[in-house]
Amino acid sequence: MEMVVLQQRAGGGGGCRAGAPMMGGAAAAAASAKQEEMKEGGGGGGADEVRRGPWTVDEDLTLVKYIAEHGEGRWNELARAAGLKRTGKSCRLRWLNYLRPDVKRGDFTADEQLLILDLHSRWGNRWSKIASHLPGRTDNEIKNYWRTRVQKHAKQLNCDVNSKRFKDAMRFLWMPRLAERAAAAHHSSPASSLQQAAISGGGSSSSALLLPTAAAGCFGFEMATANAAADRSPSSVVTTTATNSSPCSSRTTSSGASTAATANDDDCWAAIQQDHDEFWSAASNLQQQLLYFPLAADLLPMQPDLSGWVQGFSEGGSSSPDTTHQQQLWSLDDIWRMH
DNA sequence: AATGATATCAACCGCCGGCCT
DNA sequence: GAGGCCGGCGGTTGATATCAT
């Protein structure tokens, strides 16, 4: 069945453990030999020996053909009936992650990346749930994306991927860029609410820059995340204007949307890293000012007309849910102005 | 050209919950 | 209710490709 062969990724960037189907020439032969070894090896493996490792073209064809005729499900029985020396689990995985006709291959679009970041900020490592919102993408692929790309970027920024710092960088720096790229990619259509929210300063769901008031009793500069807020819904918490409120927004805007759209990840991340450094420098300066001039903290809530802010939530820490609503919301512009 | 480091991603593993007997 | 089977999920591994030195 040619379809299967055509589906194989062109081997780009490693990940060819799936083996022979993707390889050509000597590599394929070597892989086949290895697979034969596995098939027959394993210490006098009997006829009932369960096969592991990369799937061969023959196995793929067998599985696809069987499912085409009998449908999917009942995987253990399917494996037996199809004559595959694989576990039901293995068959299921191979089908869902690779052979299914509607599996979407290739790099994630800016839209998809934005969605992944947003959904992950809400649900954490619920890969399957996240994947259900990305048609054609598998949880495995999304998981891999997160573990490779996202964690790599966290490393670049010198922070843990689960740290508040990285989450904020993601929300205020990365997501706006992705949103701009996504919007530019289909500039004729209006940006989605998610894109607009991201462009305006960070994410859709948990996108607030929170400054505790003096009443809150501390001067800790905090950008809150909302992972712990169980009752928030993605769309309901987005309050945004069309202004480019984040420093990175204005930067990329000035360089042109088309540039943003075509920028590769590395370019994007070089800028983000710079923004990140500047941002945290500004933040720590502000924190210092508040420490030295506590009265200023009392004045802060008096700041009028905070346009461009987005509402969010505080995630525990020192601020209990009861005090969350007392916290003043500030936009990045305000922070930068004060700086 | 050789070698080591890093990135990528398919596949496996263990755990858990649902269903059936 | 107990036990077994199965499917789904998240974490991890390991093979290969690519990049850097």
Tab-separated table of C-alpha atoms (C1' of nucleotides) in Angstrom:
chain	number	residue	atom	x	y	z
A	1	MET	CA	0.000	0.000	0.000
A	2	GLU	CA	1.758	3.042	-1.229
A	3	MET	CA	0.055	5.372	1.150
A	4	VAL	CA	2.123	4.078	3.988
A	5	VAL	CA	5.369	4.615	2.249
A	6	LEU	CA	4.443	8.116	1.268
A	7	GLN	CA	3.624	8.907	4.817
A	8	GLN	CA	7.047	8.179	6.079
A	9	ARG	CA	8.916	11.180	7.240
A	10	ALA	CA	11.849	11.961	5.052
A	11	GLY	CA	14.216	11.172	7.832
A	12	GLY	CA	14.834	14.802	8.597
A	13	GLY	CA	16.429	15.395	11.924
A	14	GLY	CA	16.910	11.964	13.249
A	15	GLY	CA	14.130	10.043	14.831
A	16	CYS	CA	14.461	7.180	12.450
A	17	ARG	CA	14.170	4.543	15.028
A	18	ALA	CA	11.048	3.480	13.281
A	19	GLY	CA	13.645	2.169	11.005
A	20	ALA	CA	13.762	0.660	7.615
A	21	PRO	CA	10.778	2.350	6.049
A	22	MET	CA	12.443	5.709	6.279
A	23	MET	CA	15.880	4.645	5.321
A	24	GLY	CA	17.424	4.042	2.023
A	25	GLY	CA	20.225	1.912	0.725
A	26	ALA	CA	22.815	0.665	3.144
A	27	ALA	CA	21.138	2.126	6.169
A	28	ALA	CA	17.929	0.325	5.374
A	29	ALA	CA	19.771	-2.892	4.781
A	30	ALA	CA	21.609	-2.548	8.059
A	31	ALA	CA	18.385	-1.823	9.856
A	32	SER	CA	16.691	-4.773	8.252
A	33	ALA	CA	19.545	-7.020	9.235
A	34	LYS	CA	19.295	-5.714	12.739
A	35	GLN	CA	15.601	-6.313	12.806
A	36	GLU	CA	16.020	-9.816	11.527
A	37	GLU	CA	18.484	-10.299	14.313
A	38	MET	CA	15.949	-9.057	16.799
A	39	LYS	CA	13.273	-11.173	15.255
A	40	GLU	CA	15.206	-14.367	15.445
A	41	GLY	CA	17.423	-13.583	18.347
A	42	GLY	CA	16.459	-13.085	21.943
A	43	GLY	CA	17.759	-16.447	23.075
A	44	GLY	CA	16.020	-19.092	21.073
A	45	GLY	CA	12.839	-17.137	20.844
A	46	GLY	CA	9.979	-19.383	19.962
A	47	ALA	CA	7.264	-18.773	17.474
A	48	ASP	CA	5.299	-16.887	20.090
A	49	GLU	CA	8.092	-14.452	20.765
A	50	VAL	CA	6.769	-10.932	20.889
A	51	ARG	CA	8.542	-8.621	18.545
A	52	ARG	CA	9.795	-5.258	19.736
A	53	GLY	CA	11.585	-2.369	18.208
A	54	PRO	CA	11.124	-0.671	14.881
A	55	TRP	CA	8.251	-1.720	12.673
A	56	THR	CA	9.019	-3.129	9.275
A	57	VAL	CA	7.204	-2.151	6.117
A	58	ASP	CA	5.599	-5.570	6.036
A	59	GLU	CA	4.260	-5.185	9.531
A	60	ASP	CA	2.931	-1.752	8.698
A	61	LEU	CA	1.198	-3.063	5.630
A	62	THR	CA	-0.274	-5.933	7.546
A	63	LEU	CA	-1.609	-3.665	10.221
A	64	VAL	CA	-3.010	-1.083	7.819
A	65	LYS	CA	-4.622	-3.751	5.694
A	66	TYR	CA	-6.164	-5.470	8.656
A	67	ILE	CA	-7.573	-2.270	10.097
A	68	ALA	CA	-8.914	-1.262	6.701
A	69	GLU	CA	-10.842	-4.502	6.571
A	70	HIS	CA	-11.844	-4.977	10.177
A	71	GLY	CA	-11.552	-1.618	11.830
A	72	GLU	CA	-9.496	-0.650	14.847
A	73	GLY	CA	-9.918	-1.510	18.500
A	74	ARG	CA	-9.580	-4.721	20.517
A	75	TRP	CA	-5.893	-4.441	19.971
A	76	ASN	CA	-4.684	-7.661	21.493
A	77	GLU	CA	-7.125	-9.653	19.457
A	78	LEU	CA	-6.306	-7.585	16.415
A	79	ALA	CA	-2.603	-8.305	16.803
A	80	ARG	CA	-3.257	-12.018	16.974
A	81	ALA	CA	-5.777	-12.094	14.177
A	82	ALA	CA	-3.571	-10.074	11.888
A	83	GLY	CA	-0.700	-12.410	12.538
A	84	LEU	CA	1.477	-9.716	13.972
A	85	LYS	CA	3.914	-10.813	16.632
A	86	ARG	CA	3.335	-7.589	18.434
A	87	THR	CA	1.503	-6.670	21.567
A	88	GLY	CA	-1.853	-5.011	21.195
A	89	LYS	CA	-0.371	-1.967	22.773
A	90	SER	CA	2.360	-1.794	20.210
A	91	CYS	CA	-0.145	-2.088	17.370
A	92	ARG	CA	-2.319	0.582	18.828
A	93	LEU	CA	0.631	2.918	19.259
A	94	ARG	CA	1.899	2.319	15.768
A	95	TRP	CA	-1.509	2.965	14.288
A	96	LEU	CA	-2.377	6.020	16.309
A	97	ASN	CA	0.983	7.697	16.137
A	98	TYR	CA	2.085	6.808	12.682
A	99	LEU	CA	-0.107	4.860	10.316
A	100	ARG	CA	-3.435	6.542	10.794
A	101	PRO	CA	-4.277	8.362	7.545
A	102	ASP	CA	-5.139	11.615	9.254
A	103	VAL	CA	-1.909	11.910	11.158
A	104	LYS	CA	-0.414	15.263	10.384
A	105	ARG	CA	3.314	15.289	9.843
A	106	GLY	CA	5.828	18.041	9.761
A	107	ASP	CA	6.737	21.007	11.903
A	108	PHE	CA	4.218	22.625	14.124
A	109	THR	CA	2.798	25.832	12.768
A	110	ALA	CA	2.913	29.001	14.836
A	111	ASP	CA	-0.784	28.514	15.467
A	112	GLU	CA	-0.213	25.054	16.799
A	113	GLN	CA	2.718	26.093	18.913
A	114	LEU	CA	0.713	28.894	20.395
A	115	LEU	CA	-2.093	26.532	21.172
A	116	ILE	CA	0.235	24.043	22.774
A	117	LEU	CA	1.782	26.657	25.007
A	118	ASP	CA	-1.579	27.993	25.964
A	119	LEU	CA	-3.137	24.634	26.666
A	120	HIS	CA	-0.105	23.447	28.562
A	121	SER	CA	-0.267	26.497	30.766
A	122	ARG	CA	-3.762	25.430	31.671
A	123	TRP	CA	-3.518	21.692	31.869
A	124	GLY	CA	0.120	20.878	32.362
A	125	ASN	CA	1.392	17.624	30.924
A	126	ARG	CA	-2.015	16.410	29.837
A	127	TRP	CA	-0.682	15.528	26.422
A	128	SER	CA	-3.634	13.562	25.268
A	129	LYS	CA	-6.034	16.310	26.241
A	130	ILE	CA	-3.875	18.880	24.506
A	131	ALA	CA	-3.576	16.700	21.429
A	132	SER	CA	-7.340	16.454	21.197
A	133	HIS	CA	-7.354	20.146	20.405
A	134	LEU	CA	-4.819	19.830	17.627
A	135	PRO	CA	-6.383	17.840	14.810
A	136	GLY	CA	-4.015	15.327	13.326
A	137	ARG	CA	-1.399	15.732	16.009
A	138	THR	CA	-0.617	12.978	18.441
A	139	ASP	CA	0.062	13.268	22.120
A	140	ASN	CA	3.440	11.693	21.502
A	141	GLU	CA	4.400	14.364	19.026
A	142	ILE	CA	3.290	17.152	21.312
A	143	LYS	CA	5.092	15.576	24.207
A	144	ASN	CA	8.244	15.380	22.144
A	145	TYR	CA	7.836	18.963	21.050
A	146	TRP	CA	7.581	20.060	24.631
A	147	ARG	CA	10.483	18.016	25.827
A	148	THR	CA	12.802	19.069	23.060
A	149	ARG	CA	11.925	22.588	21.908
A	150	VAL	CA	10.316	24.067	24.961
A	151	GLN	CA	12.670	22.610	27.501
A	152	LYS	CA	15.555	23.644	25.342
A	153	HIS	CA	14.353	27.216	25.429
A	154	ALA	CA	13.954	27.068	29.178
A	155	LYS	CA	17.547	25.991	29.350
A	156	GLN	CA	18.546	28.884	27.137
A	157	LEU	CA	16.898	31.260	29.546
A	158	ASN	CA	18.616	29.588	32.445
A	159	CYS	CA	15.503	28.582	34.216
A	160	ASP	CA	13.492	25.504	34.877
A	161	VAL	CA	10.702	24.771	32.469
A	162	ASN	CA	8.275	24.610	35.367
A	163	SER	CA	9.476	27.767	37.024
A	164	LYS	CA	7.275	30.768	37.234
A	165	ARG	CA	9.991	32.730	35.571
A	166	PHE	CA	9.948	30.612	32.480
A	167	LYS	CA	6.193	30.490	32.392
A	168	ASP	CA	6.122	34.250	32.458
A	169	ALA	CA	8.740	34.518	29.773
A	170	MET	CA	6.659	32.144	27.723
A	171	ARG	CA	3.510	34.082	28.304
A	172	PHE	CA	4.832	37.581	27.867
A	173	LEU	CA	7.608	37.089	25.392
A	174	TRP	CA	7.247	33.920	23.422
A	175	MET	CA	3.513	33.674	22.949
A	176	PRO	CA	3.125	37.224	21.656
A	177	ARG	CA	5.749	36.464	19.053
A	178	LEU	CA	4.097	33.257	18.044
A	179	ALA	CA	0.796	35.038	17.824
A	180	GLU	CA	2.259	37.640	15.548
A	181	ARG	CA	3.739	34.978	13.355
A	182	ALA	CA	0.479	33.134	13.285
A	183	ALA	CA	-1.433	36.273	12.440
A	184	ALA	CA	1.021	37.155	9.723
A	185	ALA	CA	0.771	33.659	8.322
A	186	HIS	CA	-2.862	34.234	7.560
A	187	HIS	CA	-2.936	38.017	7.636
A	188	SER	CA	-6.104	38.212	5.604
A	189	SER	CA	-8.118	36.622	8.335
A	190	PRO	CA	-8.608	38.349	11.642
A	191	ALA	CA	-6.503	37.151	14.492
A	192	SER	CA	-8.140	34.742	16.837
A	193	SER	CA	-8.909	35.777	20.360
A	194	LEU	CA	-6.054	33.638	21.498
A	195	GLN	CA	-3.684	35.375	19.146
A	196	GLN	CA	-4.952	38.799	20.146
A	197	ALA	CA	-4.630	37.994	23.771
A	198	ALA	CA	-1.132	36.743	23.288
A	199	ILE	CA	-0.101	39.718	21.210
A	200	SER	CA	-1.422	42.131	23.746
A	201	GLY	CA	0.817	40.865	26.387
A	202	GLY	CA	0.623	37.295	27.155
A	203	GLY	CA	-1.389	34.217	26.750
A	204	SER	CA	-5.051	33.833	26.995
A	205	SER	CA	-5.785	32.307	30.262
A	206	SER	CA	-3.330	33.225	32.872
A	207	SER	CA	-1.906	36.360	31.603
A	208	ALA	CA	-1.657	38.931	34.269
A	209	LEU	CA	1.186	40.877	35.629
A	210	LEU	CA	0.288	41.258	39.236
A	211	LEU	CA	1.702	43.756	41.609
A	212	PRO	CA	0.683	43.235	45.169
A	213	THR	CA	-0.704	46.292	46.837
A	214	ALA	CA	0.650	47.582	50.072
A	215	ALA	CA	-2.343	46.028	51.739
A	216	ALA	CA	-1.112	42.694	50.603
A	217	GLY	CA	1.739	43.311	52.965
A	218	CYS	CA	4.666	42.555	50.768
A	219	PHE	CA	6.608	44.082	47.967
A	220	GLY	CA	7.447	40.973	46.132
A	221	PHE	CA	7.265	41.620	42.480
A	222	GLU	CA	5.249	38.844	41.092
A	223	MET	CA	3.832	37.831	37.840
A	224	ALA	CA	1.286	35.297	38.677
A	225	THR	CA	0.410	32.174	36.862
A	226	ALA	CA	-2.825	30.430	37.159
A	227	ASN	CA	-2.144	26.769	37.008
A	228	ALA	CA	-3.757	26.129	40.303
A	229	ALA	CA	-6.949	27.930	39.559
A	230	ALA	CA	-9.284	25.121	38.859
A	231	ASP	CA	-12.289	27.100	37.903
A	232	ARG	CA	-10.864	29.354	35.280
A	233	SER	CA	-11.932	28.906	31.757
A	234	PRO	CA	-9.708	29.799	28.885
A	235	SER	CA	-11.804	32.368	27.231
A	236	SER	CA	-13.518	33.934	30.141
A	237	VAL	CA	-10.428	35.367	31.668
A	238	VAL	CA	-9.103	37.151	28.658
A	239	THR	CA	-9.462	40.850	28.873
A	240	THR	CA	-7.447	42.630	26.335
A	241	THR	CA	-7.088	45.566	24.091
A	242	ALA	CA	-5.493	45.746	20.730
A	243	THR	CA	-2.506	47.672	21.932
A	244	ASN	CA	0.918	46.224	21.696
A	245	SER	CA	1.735	46.356	25.305
A	246	SER	CA	4.670	44.092	25.582
A	247	PRO	CA	8.152	45.232	24.829
A	248	CYS	CA	8.687	42.403	22.449
A	249	SER	CA	5.520	43.190	20.680
A	250	SER	CA	6.586	46.652	19.796
A	251	ARG	CA	9.941	45.443	18.784
A	252	THR	CA	8.702	42.884	16.360
A	253	THR	CA	5.998	45.142	15.101
A	254	SER	CA	8.521	47.722	14.164
A	255	SER	CA	10.466	45.205	12.254
A	256	GLY	CA	7.457	44.220	10.275
A	257	ALA	CA	4.950	41.445	10.460
A	258	SER	CA	6.317	39.654	7.473
A	259	THR	CA	9.691	39.509	9.085
A	260	ALA	CA	8.120	38.105	12.189
A	261	ALA	CA	6.293	35.555	10.165
A	262	THR	CA	9.358	34.266	8.453
A	263	ALA	CA	11.725	34.443	11.348
A	264	ASN	CA	12.929	31.075	12.383
A	265	ASP	CA	12.897	29.863	15.930
A	266	ASP	CA	16.462	30.772	16.552
A	267	ASP	CA	16.034	34.362	15.464
A	268	CYS	CA	12.917	34.544	17.481
A	269	TRP	CA	14.621	33.179	20.508
A	270	ALA	CA	17.599	35.432	20.278
A	271	ALA	CA	15.230	38.371	20.553
A	272	ILE	CA	13.197	36.733	23.249
A	273	GLN	CA	16.280	36.104	25.281
A	274	GLN	CA	17.170	39.763	25.039
A	275	ASP	CA	13.681	40.786	26.005
A	276	HIS	CA	13.805	38.347	28.852
A	277	ASP	CA	16.988	39.854	30.238
A	278	GLU	CA	15.709	43.392	29.881
A	279	PHE	CA	12.426	42.487	31.386
A	280	TRP	CA	13.866	40.931	34.473
A	281	SER	CA	16.288	43.749	34.869
A	282	ALA	CA	13.394	46.185	34.811
A	283	ALA	CA	11.415	44.047	37.170
A	284	SER	CA	14.158	43.796	39.730
A	285	ASN	CA	14.782	47.521	39.531
A	286	LEU	CA	11.174	48.223	40.210
A	287	GLN	CA	11.229	45.849	43.086
A	288	GLN	CA	14.192	47.705	44.516
A	289	GLN	CA	12.357	51.002	44.219
A	290	LEU	CA	9.400	49.648	46.043
A	291	LEU	CA	11.610	48.311	48.760
A	292	TYR	CA	13.269	51.643	49.320
A	293	PHE	CA	10.123	53.687	48.963
A	294	PRO	CA	7.351	51.697	50.515
A	295	LEU	CA	4.959	54.605	50.195
A	296	ALA	CA	5.175	54.283	46.485
A	297	ALA	CA	3.466	50.995	46.792
A	298	ASP	CA	0.501	52.748	48.304
A	299	LEU	CA	0.401	55.085	45.396
A	300	LEU	CA	0.622	52.448	42.789
A	301	PRO	CA	-3.017	51.480	42.840
A	302	MET	CA	-3.831	55.080	42.074
A	303	GLN	CA	-2.300	54.855	38.673
A	304	PRO	CA	-5.080	55.721	36.280
A	305	ASP	CA	-6.238	54.086	33.143
A	306	LEU	CA	-4.170	51.018	32.783
A	307	SER	CA	-4.807	50.268	29.219
A	308	GLY	CA	-3.544	47.140	27.712
A	309	TRP	CA	-3.618	45.017	30.761
A	310	VAL	CA	-4.895	41.573	30.820
A	311	GLN	CA	-6.530	40.005	33.728
A	312	GLY	CA	-5.186	36.917	35.323
A	313	PHE	CA	-4.929	35.042	38.489
A	314	SER	CA	-2.488	34.453	41.182
A	315	GLU	CA	-1.317	30.987	41.818
A	316	GLY	CA	-1.094	30.413	45.500
A	317	GLY	CA	2.300	31.109	46.920
A	318	SER	CA	1.970	33.923	49.364
A	319	SER	CA	-1.261	35.131	47.913
A	320	SER	CA	-4.299	33.208	48.881
A	321	PRO	CA	-7.330	33.114	46.641
A	322	ASP	CA	-8.970	35.524	49.042
A	323	THR	CA	-6.388	38.171	48.489
A	324	THR	CA	-6.082	37.692	44.786
A	325	HIS	CA	-8.779	40.141	43.960
A	326	GLN	CA	-7.037	42.796	46.012
A	327	GLN	CA	-4.034	42.732	43.844
A	328	GLN	CA	-3.548	45.467	41.351
A	329	LEU	CA	-3.119	44.538	37.758
A	330	TRP	CA	-0.407	46.174	35.772
A	331	SER	CA	0.489	46.011	32.201
A	332	LEU	CA	3.986	45.537	30.963
A	333	ASP	CA	3.857	49.051	29.581
A	334	ASP	CA	3.299	50.392	33.052
A	335	ILE	CA	6.212	48.471	34.366
A	336	TRP	CA	8.374	49.753	31.595
A	337	ARG	CA	7.177	53.314	32.109
A	338	MET	CA	7.959	53.145	35.798
A	339	HIS	CA	11.304	51.725	34.991
B	1	DA	C1'	37.968	13.323	8.043
B	2	DA	C1'	37.138	11.934	12.687
B	3	DT	C1'	35.010	12.438	16.881
B	4	DG	C1'	31.971	14.040	20.390
B	5	DA	C1'	27.800	16.631	21.585
B	6	DT	C1'	23.235	17.603	20.812
B	7	DA	C1'	18.595	17.233	18.729
B	8	DT	C1'	14.894	14.552	17.276
B	9	DC	C1'	11.334	11.282	17.673
B	10	DA	C1'	9.502	6.402	17.437
B	11	DA	C1'	8.789	3.028	20.589
B	12	DC	C1'	8.696	1.008	25.073
B	13	DC	C1'	7.448	0.774	30.000
B	14	DG	C1'	4.801	1.090	34.100
B	15	DC	C1'	0.811	2.709	36.123
B	16	DC	C1'	-4.007	3.501	36.416
B	17	DG	C1'	-8.911	3.223	35.685
B	18	DG	C1'	-12.816	1.068	33.423
B	19	DC	C1'	-15.123	-2.958	32.200
B	20	DC	C1'	-16.336	-7.693	32.455
B	21	DT	C1'	-16.817	-12.106	34.672
C	1	DG	C1'	-16.132	-7.404	46.095
C	2	DA	C1'	-12.035	-9.699	43.803
C	3	DG	C1'	-9.412	-10.580	40.009
C	4	DG	C1'	-8.099	-10.317	35.252
C	5	DC	C1'	-7.936	-8.035	30.897
C	6	DC	C1'	-7.605	-4.103	28.115
C	7	DG	C1'	-6.897	0.518	26.612
C	8	DG	C1'	-5.158	5.015	27.605
C	9	DC	C1'	-1.801	8.042	29.479
C	10	DG	C1'	2.553	10.154	30.832
C	11	DG	C1'	7.444	9.343	31.440
C	12	DT	C1'	11.558	7.498	29.621
C	13	DT	C1'	14.761	5.268	26.519
C	14	DG	C1'	17.661	4.659	22.761
C	15	DA	C1'	18.766	4.855	17.717
C	16	DT	C1'	19.790	7.937	14.276
C	17	DA	C1'	20.718	12.437	12.129
C	18	DT	C1'	22.879	16.671	12.421
C	19	DC	C1'	25.926	20.038	14.171
C	20	DA	C1'	30.249	21.616	16.280
C	21	DT	C1'	35.010	21.148	17.172
